[in-house]
Amino acid sequence: MASASPRPSHRRSLRGRRTLVVSAAAVAAAVGAGVLVMNASANPVDLYHQVLPAKDGWAASGSGTTGGTKADAAHTFTVSTRAQLVKALGSATDTAPRIIKIKGTIDANTSDSGKKLTCADYAAGTGYTLSAYLKAFDPSTYGKKAPKGTQETARGAAANKQKKNIVFRVPANTTIVGVPGTKAGILGGSLQVQNVKNVIIRNLTFADTKDCFPQWDPTDGSSGEWNSNYDSVTLRGATNVWADHNTFTDAPTFDKTEATHFGRKYQVHDGALDITNGSDLVTVERNQFLNHDKTMLIGSSDTDSTGKLRVTIHHNLWKGIVQRAPLARIGQIHLYNNVYDTTTVNGYAPKYSLDSRAKAQVVAERNVWKIPADAKVAKLLSGDGTGSVAGTGNLVNGKATDVVAAYNAANSKKLKTTANWTPSLTAGLQTTVTSLLTDLTGTTGAGTLS
């Protein structure tokens, strides 16, 4: 794979390698106002110019994933507010390499002047109120048909006002990194990586990406559902994307605190990291996925793009996750060295971890599950009878377990046990995983890079 610059190891030792922090002032002339770390061998690590290492998952394919490493001074930004982030991102059609350093937590629900915005602010002037919406579309009087009319139009208008504020379009050739030690992240916002190539997202906490105006769909399932509209990070038609050392969480607004309307939970959260609409060559590693329901969707439908949706997911920690870790369709997905803790946390009770459907070709190897004593191994997986889950070396509560065999023994729609491809981009694959739960707890997610 071609590379624009040397490829230092992007991960800290799982055994806690000693580091020496060098002040930015001392090295500004060489690398700009960044934060450097020197490891025991004195090799500098510059988070902002780092590229995905060779063979590190599907995103290493082709020319690899280099993000904004070639950015000049005019396209290197440090941002701390929503308005600054919008300016730094610029136009989604501008492909000039750029580096965006996020310092501290950016609240997406703020105005250009920094004023805090609420759901009521977005609804103002549209005519929308939740009480009027509930009255207009109560199934007992309105029936089981898609909402249409004055209140649905008003809801859409209010939703569009929020969307303009909290959705951030990411251009091609961009690196977005949280500045170490600043609790860097985005609260209530959605990064949209759409129809662009070569993007790096690292060391950020994505919290409470909340839709103020969920839509009622009485035709969704047997009882209807409230559907929200924003993922914390969404890839749509994106290619060569590396998501590394981020934390995704609903906190501080847990689903259990939301009301129930029409007999269904008023769901204000959508996906954490969704990979859809023909996205391809993606590596998702060393993230923490916490306190969330529909966590990761690969493939927007059963007819998403054949030949794409190639995704590697490794060394991630999933805890307090209800489902979709991931839900995979169509593509070639490699899951290795992930930890799934299925303990119920903050009301998020697990339904399943991995769902392979629509002929997805999943290879899941050397992952670790921690499950309660009364939990069933057969419920760790899900499928529609067309998807595959191959792979060996998975552990459940420290014991080697054939999780596919357990699922198939309990279900009529069997998972296929062979895949039509063999992973080769497997950098960092650990064959011994007995200590993985402990290792990943302290070395994954935002704030662990320095």
Short mmCIF file of C-alpha atoms in Angstrom, two decimals:
data_model
loop_
_atom_site.label_atom_id
_atom_site.label_comp_id
_atom_site.label_asym_id
_atom_site.label_seq_id
_atom_site.Cartn_x
_atom_site.Cartn_y
_atom_site.Cartn_z
CA MET A 1 0.00 0.00 0.00
CA ALA A 2 1.32 3.42 -0.94
CA SER A 3 2.01 5.83 1.88
CA ALA A 4 2.63 9.57 2.01
CA SER A 5 4.59 9.37 5.24
CA PRO A 6 6.10 6.87 7.70
CA ARG A 7 3.62 4.70 9.57
CA PRO A 8 4.32 4.73 13.29
CA SER A 9 2.34 2.34 15.41
CA HIS A 10 -1.00 4.02 16.11
CA ARG A 11 -1.78 2.14 19.27
CA ARG A 12 -0.40 2.16 22.75
CA SER A 13 0.93 -1.05 24.16
CA LEU A 14 -1.72 -3.10 25.90
CA ARG A 15 0.80 -3.53 28.68
CA GLY A 16 1.07 0.20 29.32
CA ARG A 17 4.22 1.25 27.45
CA ARG A 18 6.05 4.13 29.18
CA THR A 19 5.86 7.44 27.31
CA LEU A 20 7.64 10.77 27.44
CA VAL A 21 5.49 13.81 26.66
CA VAL A 22 7.29 16.60 24.81
CA SER A 23 5.89 20.13 24.89
CA ALA A 24 4.41 21.51 21.69
CA ALA A 25 6.58 24.60 21.93
CA ALA A 26 9.74 22.53 21.76
CA VAL A 27 8.82 20.93 18.49
CA ALA A 28 6.56 23.54 16.86
CA ALA A 29 9.10 24.29 14.17
CA ALA A 30 9.11 20.67 13.07
CA VAL A 31 5.49 19.61 13.20
CA GLY A 32 3.33 22.60 14.12
CA ALA A 33 1.46 23.15 17.33
CA GLY A 34 0.64 19.51 17.94
CA VAL A 35 1.09 17.15 20.85
CA LEU A 36 3.90 14.65 20.58
CA VAL A 37 4.53 11.50 22.53
CA MET A 38 7.82 9.63 22.53
CA ASN A 39 7.81 5.98 23.42
CA ALA A 40 10.65 4.04 24.96
CA SER A 41 12.37 3.76 21.57
CA ALA A 42 12.16 7.56 21.11
CA ASN A 43 10.00 7.36 17.99
CA PRO A 44 7.73 10.42 17.87
CA VAL A 45 3.99 9.92 17.55
CA ASP A 46 2.06 12.78 15.98
CA LEU A 47 -1.65 12.00 16.20
CA TYR A 48 -2.61 14.69 13.75
CA HIS A 49 -0.47 13.50 10.86
CA GLN A 50 -0.76 9.79 11.56
CA VAL A 51 -2.07 7.49 8.85
CA LEU A 52 -3.62 4.04 9.02
CA PRO A 53 -0.87 1.42 9.26
CA ALA A 54 -0.40 -1.13 6.52
CA LYS A 55 -2.70 -4.18 6.57
CA ASP A 56 -4.83 -2.67 9.33
CA GLY A 57 -8.17 -3.87 8.05
CA TRP A 58 -10.16 -3.09 4.94
CA ALA A 59 -9.38 0.64 5.07
CA ALA A 60 -5.75 -0.23 4.30
CA SER A 61 -6.78 -1.45 0.85
CA GLY A 62 -5.75 0.36 -2.30
CA SER A 63 -3.94 3.59 -1.56
CA GLY A 64 -4.80 3.22 2.12
CA THR A 65 -6.28 5.83 4.43
CA THR A 66 -4.17 8.92 5.04
CA GLY A 67 -6.82 11.51 5.86
CA GLY A 68 -5.52 15.07 5.95
CA THR A 69 -1.88 14.23 6.59
CA LYS A 70 -0.77 16.44 3.67
CA ALA A 71 -2.64 19.48 4.99
CA ASP A 72 -0.84 22.81 4.76
CA ALA A 73 -0.94 25.46 7.48
CA ALA A 74 -4.00 27.12 5.93
CA HIS A 75 -5.94 23.86 6.25
CA THR A 76 -4.89 22.98 9.80
CA PHE A 77 -7.38 24.09 12.46
CA THR A 78 -7.89 23.91 16.21
CA VAL A 79 -11.57 24.32 17.11
CA SER A 80 -13.54 24.52 20.34
CA THR A 81 -16.98 25.72 19.23
CA ARG A 82 -19.64 24.61 16.79
CA ALA A 83 -19.12 27.70 14.61
CA GLN A 84 -15.38 27.04 14.44
CA LEU A 85 -15.97 23.42 13.47
CA VAL A 86 -18.33 24.42 10.66
CA LYS A 87 -15.77 26.89 9.32
CA ALA A 88 -12.93 24.37 9.53
CA LEU A 89 -14.91 21.71 7.66
CA GLY A 90 -15.68 24.16 4.89
CA SER A 91 -17.46 22.86 1.80
CA ALA A 92 -18.07 19.13 1.48
CA THR A 93 -16.86 19.43 -2.12
CA ASP A 94 -13.47 20.92 -1.17
CA THR A 95 -11.01 18.02 -1.33
CA ALA A 96 -7.95 19.90 -0.08
CA PRO A 97 -6.37 17.86 2.74
CA ARG A 98 -7.29 19.27 6.15
CA ILE A 99 -6.55 18.51 9.78
CA ILE A 100 -9.10 19.52 12.41
CA LYS A 101 -8.07 19.33 16.06
CA ILE A 102 -11.05 19.40 18.41
CA LYS A 103 -10.17 20.88 21.80
CA GLY A 104 -12.72 20.23 24.50
CA THR A 105 -16.37 19.33 24.00
CA ILE A 106 -18.33 21.02 21.21
CA ASP A 107 -22.07 21.34 21.85
CA ALA A 108 -23.79 20.97 18.47
CA ASN A 109 -26.99 22.48 19.83
CA THR A 110 -25.64 26.01 19.98
CA SER A 111 -26.02 29.02 17.73
CA ASP A 112 -23.22 30.65 15.76
CA SER A 113 -22.76 33.04 18.69
CA GLY A 114 -22.52 30.16 21.15
CA LYS A 115 -26.02 30.41 22.66
CA LYS A 116 -27.44 27.09 23.88
CA LEU A 117 -30.37 25.90 21.74
CA THR A 118 -33.16 23.65 22.95
CA CYS A 119 -35.80 21.60 21.19
CA ALA A 120 -38.23 24.42 21.89
CA ASP A 121 -35.98 26.83 20.00
CA TYR A 122 -36.08 24.61 16.91
CA ALA A 123 -39.85 24.20 17.17
CA ALA A 124 -40.48 27.93 17.57
CA GLY A 125 -42.40 29.37 14.65
CA THR A 126 -43.18 26.02 13.04
CA GLY A 127 -46.47 25.29 14.78
CA TYR A 128 -45.20 21.96 16.08
CA THR A 129 -45.88 20.74 19.59
CA LEU A 130 -45.56 17.16 20.78
CA SER A 131 -48.99 17.26 22.40
CA ALA A 132 -50.63 18.38 19.15
CA TYR A 133 -48.68 15.75 17.20
CA LEU A 134 -49.82 12.99 19.56
CA LYS A 135 -53.40 14.14 19.32
CA ALA A 136 -53.30 14.31 15.53
CA PHE A 137 -51.84 10.84 14.97
CA ASP A 138 -53.26 8.76 17.80
CA PRO A 139 -53.76 5.34 16.15
CA SER A 140 -57.10 4.92 17.90
CA THR A 141 -58.51 7.81 15.90
CA TYR A 142 -56.08 8.40 13.03
CA GLY A 143 -55.51 4.78 12.17
CA LYS A 144 -52.40 2.85 11.12
CA LYS A 145 -51.26 4.98 8.22
CA ALA A 146 -48.25 7.21 7.72
CA PRO A 147 -48.64 10.63 9.38
CA LYS A 148 -49.69 13.32 6.94
CA GLY A 149 -51.06 16.79 7.52
CA THR A 150 -50.41 20.02 9.37
CA GLN A 151 -48.59 18.58 12.39
CA GLU A 152 -46.39 16.27 10.31
CA THR A 153 -45.43 19.22 8.11
CA ALA A 154 -44.67 21.25 11.22
CA ARG A 155 -42.61 18.41 12.69
CA GLY A 156 -40.59 18.25 9.47
CA ALA A 157 -39.95 21.99 9.55
CA ALA A 158 -38.72 21.86 13.14
CA ALA A 159 -36.57 18.83 12.35
CA ASN A 160 -34.95 20.64 9.44
CA LYS A 161 -33.99 23.53 11.72
CA GLN A 162 -32.23 21.14 14.07
CA LYS A 163 -30.62 19.24 11.19
CA LYS A 164 -29.00 22.41 9.83
CA ASN A 165 -27.43 22.95 13.22
CA ILE A 166 -26.21 19.51 14.28
CA VAL A 167 -25.20 17.70 11.07
CA PHE A 168 -21.60 18.31 10.02
CA ARG A 169 -20.57 17.28 6.50
CA VAL A 170 -17.01 15.96 6.37
CA PRO A 171 -15.03 16.54 3.15
CA ALA A 172 -12.65 14.06 1.57
CA ASN A 173 -9.03 13.89 2.75
CA THR A 174 -9.86 15.01 6.29
CA THR A 175 -8.44 14.05 9.67
CA ILE A 176 -10.49 14.96 12.75
CA VAL A 177 -8.74 14.25 16.05
CA GLY A 178 -9.50 15.13 19.64
CA VAL A 179 -6.71 17.01 21.40
CA PRO A 180 -5.42 14.76 24.20
CA GLY A 181 -6.22 15.79 27.74
CA THR A 182 -9.10 18.12 26.80
CA LYS A 183 -12.09 15.73 26.99
CA ALA A 184 -12.51 16.29 23.28
CA GLY A 185 -15.77 15.37 21.63
CA ILE A 186 -19.07 16.40 20.11
CA LEU A 187 -22.25 16.54 22.20
CA GLY A 188 -25.52 16.14 20.33
CA GLY A 189 -23.95 16.28 16.87
CA SER A 190 -23.69 14.03 13.83
CA LEU A 191 -20.65 13.72 11.58
CA GLN A 192 -21.80 12.83 8.08
CA VAL A 193 -19.22 11.26 5.78
CA GLN A 194 -21.12 11.07 2.51
CA ASN A 195 -19.81 10.21 -0.96
CA VAL A 196 -16.25 11.14 -0.03
CA LYS A 197 -13.00 9.25 0.37
CA ASN A 198 -10.10 9.13 2.80
CA VAL A 199 -11.30 10.25 6.23
CA ILE A 200 -9.83 9.67 9.71
CA ILE A 201 -11.81 10.19 12.95
CA ARG A 202 -9.97 9.62 16.23
CA ASN A 203 -9.92 10.27 19.98
CA LEU A 204 -13.39 11.82 20.24
CA THR A 205 -16.41 11.22 22.47
CA PHE A 206 -19.73 11.30 20.62
CA ALA A 207 -22.45 11.74 23.23
CA ASP A 208 -26.24 12.01 23.14
CA THR A 209 -26.86 12.52 19.44
CA LYS A 210 -30.49 13.36 20.09
CA ASP A 211 -33.33 13.94 17.63
CA CYS A 212 -35.75 16.48 19.10
CA PHE A 213 -38.51 15.42 16.70
CA PRO A 214 -38.82 11.64 16.19
CA GLN A 215 -41.40 10.57 13.61
CA TRP A 216 -44.19 8.15 14.43
CA ASP A 217 -44.45 5.25 11.98
CA PRO A 218 -47.43 3.01 12.77
CA THR A 219 -46.40 0.63 9.97
CA ASP A 220 -42.97 -0.15 11.46
CA GLY A 221 -43.43 -3.62 12.92
CA SER A 222 -46.63 -4.91 14.44
CA SER A 223 -47.01 -2.09 16.95
CA GLY A 224 -45.39 0.90 15.25
CA GLU A 225 -42.19 2.71 16.23
CA TRP A 226 -40.83 6.14 16.95
CA ASN A 227 -37.90 6.66 14.56
CA SER A 228 -35.13 9.21 15.00
CA ASN A 229 -32.87 10.58 12.32
CA TYR A 230 -29.24 11.09 13.38
CA ASP A 231 -26.27 8.79 13.86
CA SER A 232 -23.30 10.07 15.82
CA VAL A 233 -21.17 9.18 12.82
CA THR A 234 -22.76 8.10 9.56
CA LEU A 235 -20.94 6.79 6.49
CA ARG A 236 -22.99 6.92 3.29
CA GLY A 237 -21.19 6.06 0.09
CA ALA A 238 -17.90 6.72 1.90
CA THR A 239 -14.65 4.93 1.03
CA ASN A 240 -11.43 4.45 3.01
CA VAL A 241 -12.49 5.57 6.47
CA TRP A 242 -10.63 4.88 9.73
CA ALA A 243 -12.54 5.33 13.03
CA ASP A 244 -10.15 4.79 15.93
CA HIS A 245 -10.15 5.30 19.71
CA ASN A 246 -13.55 7.02 19.89
CA THR A 247 -16.30 6.66 22.48
CA PHE A 248 -19.96 6.47 21.49
CA THR A 249 -22.65 6.84 24.15
CA ASP A 250 -26.21 8.05 24.73
CA ALA A 251 -25.15 9.62 28.03
CA PRO A 252 -26.44 11.69 29.65
CA THR A 253 -29.86 10.95 28.07
CA PHE A 254 -30.47 7.23 28.53
CA ASP A 255 -33.40 5.67 26.67
CA LYS A 256 -35.01 4.53 29.93
CA THR A 257 -35.70 8.17 30.80
CA GLU A 258 -37.82 8.75 27.70
CA ALA A 259 -41.61 8.60 27.78
CA THR A 260 -43.82 6.01 26.08
CA HIS A 261 -46.35 7.19 23.51
CA PHE A 262 -48.78 4.98 21.60
CA GLY A 263 -47.37 2.06 23.54
CA ARG A 264 -43.83 2.49 22.18
CA LYS A 265 -40.70 4.09 23.58
CA TYR A 266 -40.19 7.66 22.33
CA GLN A 267 -36.82 6.93 20.73
CA VAL A 268 -34.58 9.98 20.30
CA HIS A 269 -31.39 8.10 19.33
CA ASP A 270 -30.61 6.35 16.06
CA GLY A 271 -27.27 4.69 15.27
CA ALA A 272 -23.88 5.23 16.89
CA LEU A 273 -21.75 4.47 13.81
CA ASP A 274 -23.67 3.37 10.70
CA ILE A 275 -21.99 2.26 7.46
CA THR A 276 -24.47 2.26 4.59
CA ASN A 277 -25.33 3.18 0.99
CA GLY A 278 -22.40 1.44 -0.63
CA SER A 279 -19.73 2.57 1.84
CA ASP A 280 -16.57 0.53 1.48
CA LEU A 281 -13.09 -0.13 2.87
CA VAL A 282 -13.67 0.86 6.48
CA THR A 283 -11.66 0.03 9.60
CA VAL A 284 -13.30 0.51 13.02
CA GLU A 285 -10.89 -0.15 15.86
CA ARG A 286 -10.26 0.45 19.54
CA ASN A 287 -13.51 2.33 20.11
CA GLN A 288 -15.92 2.00 23.02
CA PHE A 289 -19.61 1.59 22.26
CA LEU A 290 -21.62 2.21 25.43
CA ASN A 291 -25.24 2.70 26.50
CA HIS A 292 -26.95 2.44 23.13
CA ASP A 293 -29.68 0.50 21.34
CA LYS A 294 -29.25 0.31 17.53
CA THR A 295 -25.49 0.64 17.53
CA MET A 296 -23.93 -0.19 14.14
CA LEU A 297 -25.74 -0.87 10.88
CA ILE A 298 -23.75 -2.14 7.90
CA GLY A 299 -25.91 -1.92 4.78
CA SER A 300 -28.98 0.29 4.61
CA SER A 301 -31.22 -2.44 3.19
CA ASP A 302 -31.16 -5.95 1.76
CA THR A 303 -30.48 -4.38 -1.66
CA ASP A 304 -27.53 -2.18 -0.68
CA SER A 305 -24.44 -2.31 -2.90
CA THR A 306 -23.08 -5.75 -3.78
CA GLY A 307 -19.29 -5.84 -3.89
CA LYS A 308 -18.91 -3.10 -1.30
CA LEU A 309 -19.58 -2.80 2.45
CA ARG A 310 -16.16 -4.29 3.25
CA VAL A 311 -15.56 -3.48 6.91
CA THR A 312 -13.04 -4.52 9.57
CA ILE A 313 -14.07 -4.19 13.23
CA HIS A 314 -11.39 -5.06 15.77
CA HIS A 315 -10.34 -4.39 19.35
CA ASN A 316 -13.55 -2.57 20.25
CA LEU A 317 -15.35 -2.70 23.60
CA TRP A 318 -19.13 -3.02 23.53
CA LYS A 319 -21.00 -2.59 26.83
CA GLY A 320 -24.60 -1.66 27.54
CA ILE A 321 -25.49 -2.40 23.90
CA VAL A 322 -28.95 -3.70 22.99
CA GLN A 323 -28.36 -4.79 19.38
CA ARG A 324 -26.52 -4.23 16.08
CA ALA A 325 -22.92 -4.79 17.16
CA PRO A 326 -23.10 -4.92 14.20
CA LEU A 327 -26.11 -5.80 12.05
CA ALA A 328 -24.41 -6.76 8.79
CA ARG A 329 -25.84 -7.02 5.30
CA ILE A 330 -24.28 -8.08 1.99
CA GLY A 331 -20.65 -7.16 2.63
CA GLN A 332 -17.46 -8.89 3.74
CA ILE A 333 -17.03 -8.06 7.42
CA HIS A 334 -14.17 -9.12 9.65
CA LEU A 335 -14.65 -9.00 13.43
CA TYR A 336 -11.67 -9.91 15.55
CA ASN A 337 -10.48 -9.32 19.10
CA ASN A 338 -13.61 -7.45 20.17
CA VAL A 339 -15.02 -7.62 23.70
CA TYR A 340 -18.77 -7.86 24.26
CA ASP A 341 -19.94 -7.32 27.83
CA THR A 342 -23.66 -8.12 27.73
CA THR A 343 -24.43 -7.05 31.26
CA THR A 344 -27.50 -4.77 31.36
CA VAL A 345 -26.28 -1.22 31.99
CA ASN A 346 -28.45 1.87 32.56
CA GLY A 347 -31.49 -0.02 31.32
CA TYR A 348 -29.89 -1.19 28.07
CA ALA A 349 -30.70 -4.91 28.08
CA PRO A 350 -29.13 -7.00 25.29
CA LYS A 351 -31.16 -8.61 22.50
CA TYR A 352 -28.18 -9.90 20.50
CA SER A 353 -24.65 -8.83 19.54
CA LEU A 354 -24.08 -9.82 15.90
CA ASP A 355 -26.74 -10.14 13.18
CA SER A 356 -25.70 -11.50 9.75
CA ARG A 357 -28.38 -11.21 7.06
CA ALA A 358 -28.92 -10.49 3.36
CA LYS A 359 -26.07 -12.84 2.44
CA ALA A 360 -23.48 -11.00 4.56
CA GLN A 361 -20.13 -12.77 4.71
CA VAL A 362 -18.90 -12.31 8.27
CA VAL A 363 -15.70 -13.76 9.69
CA ALA A 364 -15.80 -13.48 13.51
CA GLU A 365 -12.73 -14.79 15.24
CA ARG A 366 -11.10 -14.54 18.63
CA ASN A 367 -13.73 -12.28 20.13
CA VAL A 368 -14.64 -12.37 23.81
CA TRP A 369 -18.10 -12.34 25.36
CA LYS A 370 -18.82 -11.74 29.03
CA ILE A 371 -22.42 -12.78 29.73
CA PRO A 372 -24.51 -13.14 32.92
CA ALA A 373 -24.76 -16.63 34.36
CA ASP A 374 -28.39 -17.02 33.26
CA ALA A 375 -27.84 -15.72 29.70
CA LYS A 376 -28.08 -18.03 26.68
CA VAL A 377 -25.19 -18.27 24.23
CA ALA A 378 -27.73 -18.85 21.44
CA LYS A 379 -28.97 -15.27 21.88
CA LEU A 380 -25.60 -13.68 21.12
CA LEU A 381 -26.24 -13.97 17.38
CA SER A 382 -29.11 -13.35 15.00
CA GLY A 383 -29.84 -13.86 11.30
CA ASP A 384 -32.39 -14.33 8.54
CA GLY A 385 -31.14 -17.66 7.20
CA THR A 386 -29.03 -16.19 4.39
CA GLY A 387 -26.06 -14.68 6.24
CA SER A 388 -22.77 -16.36 7.14
CA VAL A 389 -20.67 -16.26 10.30
CA ALA A 390 -17.39 -18.12 9.98
CA GLY A 391 -14.39 -18.08 12.30
CA THR A 392 -13.04 -19.76 15.41
CA GLY A 393 -11.37 -18.98 18.71
CA ASN A 394 -14.25 -17.07 20.31
CA LEU A 395 -14.60 -17.16 24.09
CA VAL A 396 -17.69 -16.90 26.28
CA ASN A 397 -16.97 -16.30 29.96
CA GLY A 398 -13.40 -17.45 29.39
CA LYS A 399 -14.34 -20.70 27.66
CA ALA A 400 -13.83 -21.55 23.99
CA THR A 401 -17.34 -21.61 22.50
CA ASP A 402 -18.81 -22.23 19.06
CA VAL A 403 -21.33 -19.40 19.18
CA VAL A 404 -22.66 -20.18 15.69
CA ALA A 405 -23.40 -23.80 16.58
CA ALA A 406 -25.22 -22.64 19.72
CA TYR A 407 -27.35 -20.25 17.67
CA ASN A 408 -28.10 -22.79 14.95
CA ALA A 409 -29.13 -25.42 17.47
CA ALA A 410 -31.83 -23.10 18.80
CA ASN A 411 -33.10 -21.49 15.60
CA SER A 412 -34.75 -22.63 12.38
CA LYS A 413 -33.16 -19.90 10.23
CA LYS A 414 -29.59 -21.14 10.38
CA LEU A 415 -26.46 -19.07 10.00
CA LYS A 416 -24.13 -20.40 7.32
CA THR A 417 -20.77 -21.39 8.77
CA THR A 418 -18.47 -20.64 5.84
CA ALA A 419 -17.63 -17.34 4.14
CA ASN A 420 -16.70 -16.67 0.53
CA TRP A 421 -13.50 -14.82 1.43
CA THR A 422 -10.45 -15.11 3.66
CA PRO A 423 -9.23 -12.03 5.57
CA SER A 424 -5.66 -10.97 4.85
CA LEU A 425 -5.55 -7.42 6.26
CA THR A 426 -5.27 -8.50 9.88
CA ALA A 427 -2.70 -6.27 11.57
CA GLY A 428 -2.67 -6.73 15.33
CA LEU A 429 -4.73 -9.93 15.35
CA GLN A 430 -4.17 -11.59 18.74
CA THR A 431 -4.45 -15.33 18.91
CA THR A 432 -4.48 -15.36 22.72
CA VAL A 433 -7.42 -13.39 24.09
CA THR A 434 -7.84 -14.54 27.68
CA SER A 435 -6.84 -11.09 29.02
CA LEU A 436 -8.58 -9.08 26.31
CA LEU A 437 -11.41 -7.81 28.53
CA THR A 438 -8.97 -6.26 30.96
CA ASP A 439 -6.66 -4.99 28.22
CA LEU A 440 -9.33 -3.22 26.19
CA THR A 441 -11.06 -1.62 29.16
CA GLY A 442 -8.11 0.72 29.69
CA THR A 443 -6.77 1.17 26.16
CA THR A 444 -9.85 1.81 24.01
CA GLY A 445 -12.10 4.79 23.50
CA ALA A 446 -11.53 8.53 23.62
CA GLY A 447 -8.91 9.92 25.95
CA THR A 448 -6.56 6.93 25.81
CA LEU A 449 -4.39 8.37 23.05
CA SER A 450 -1.78 10.88 24.14
#
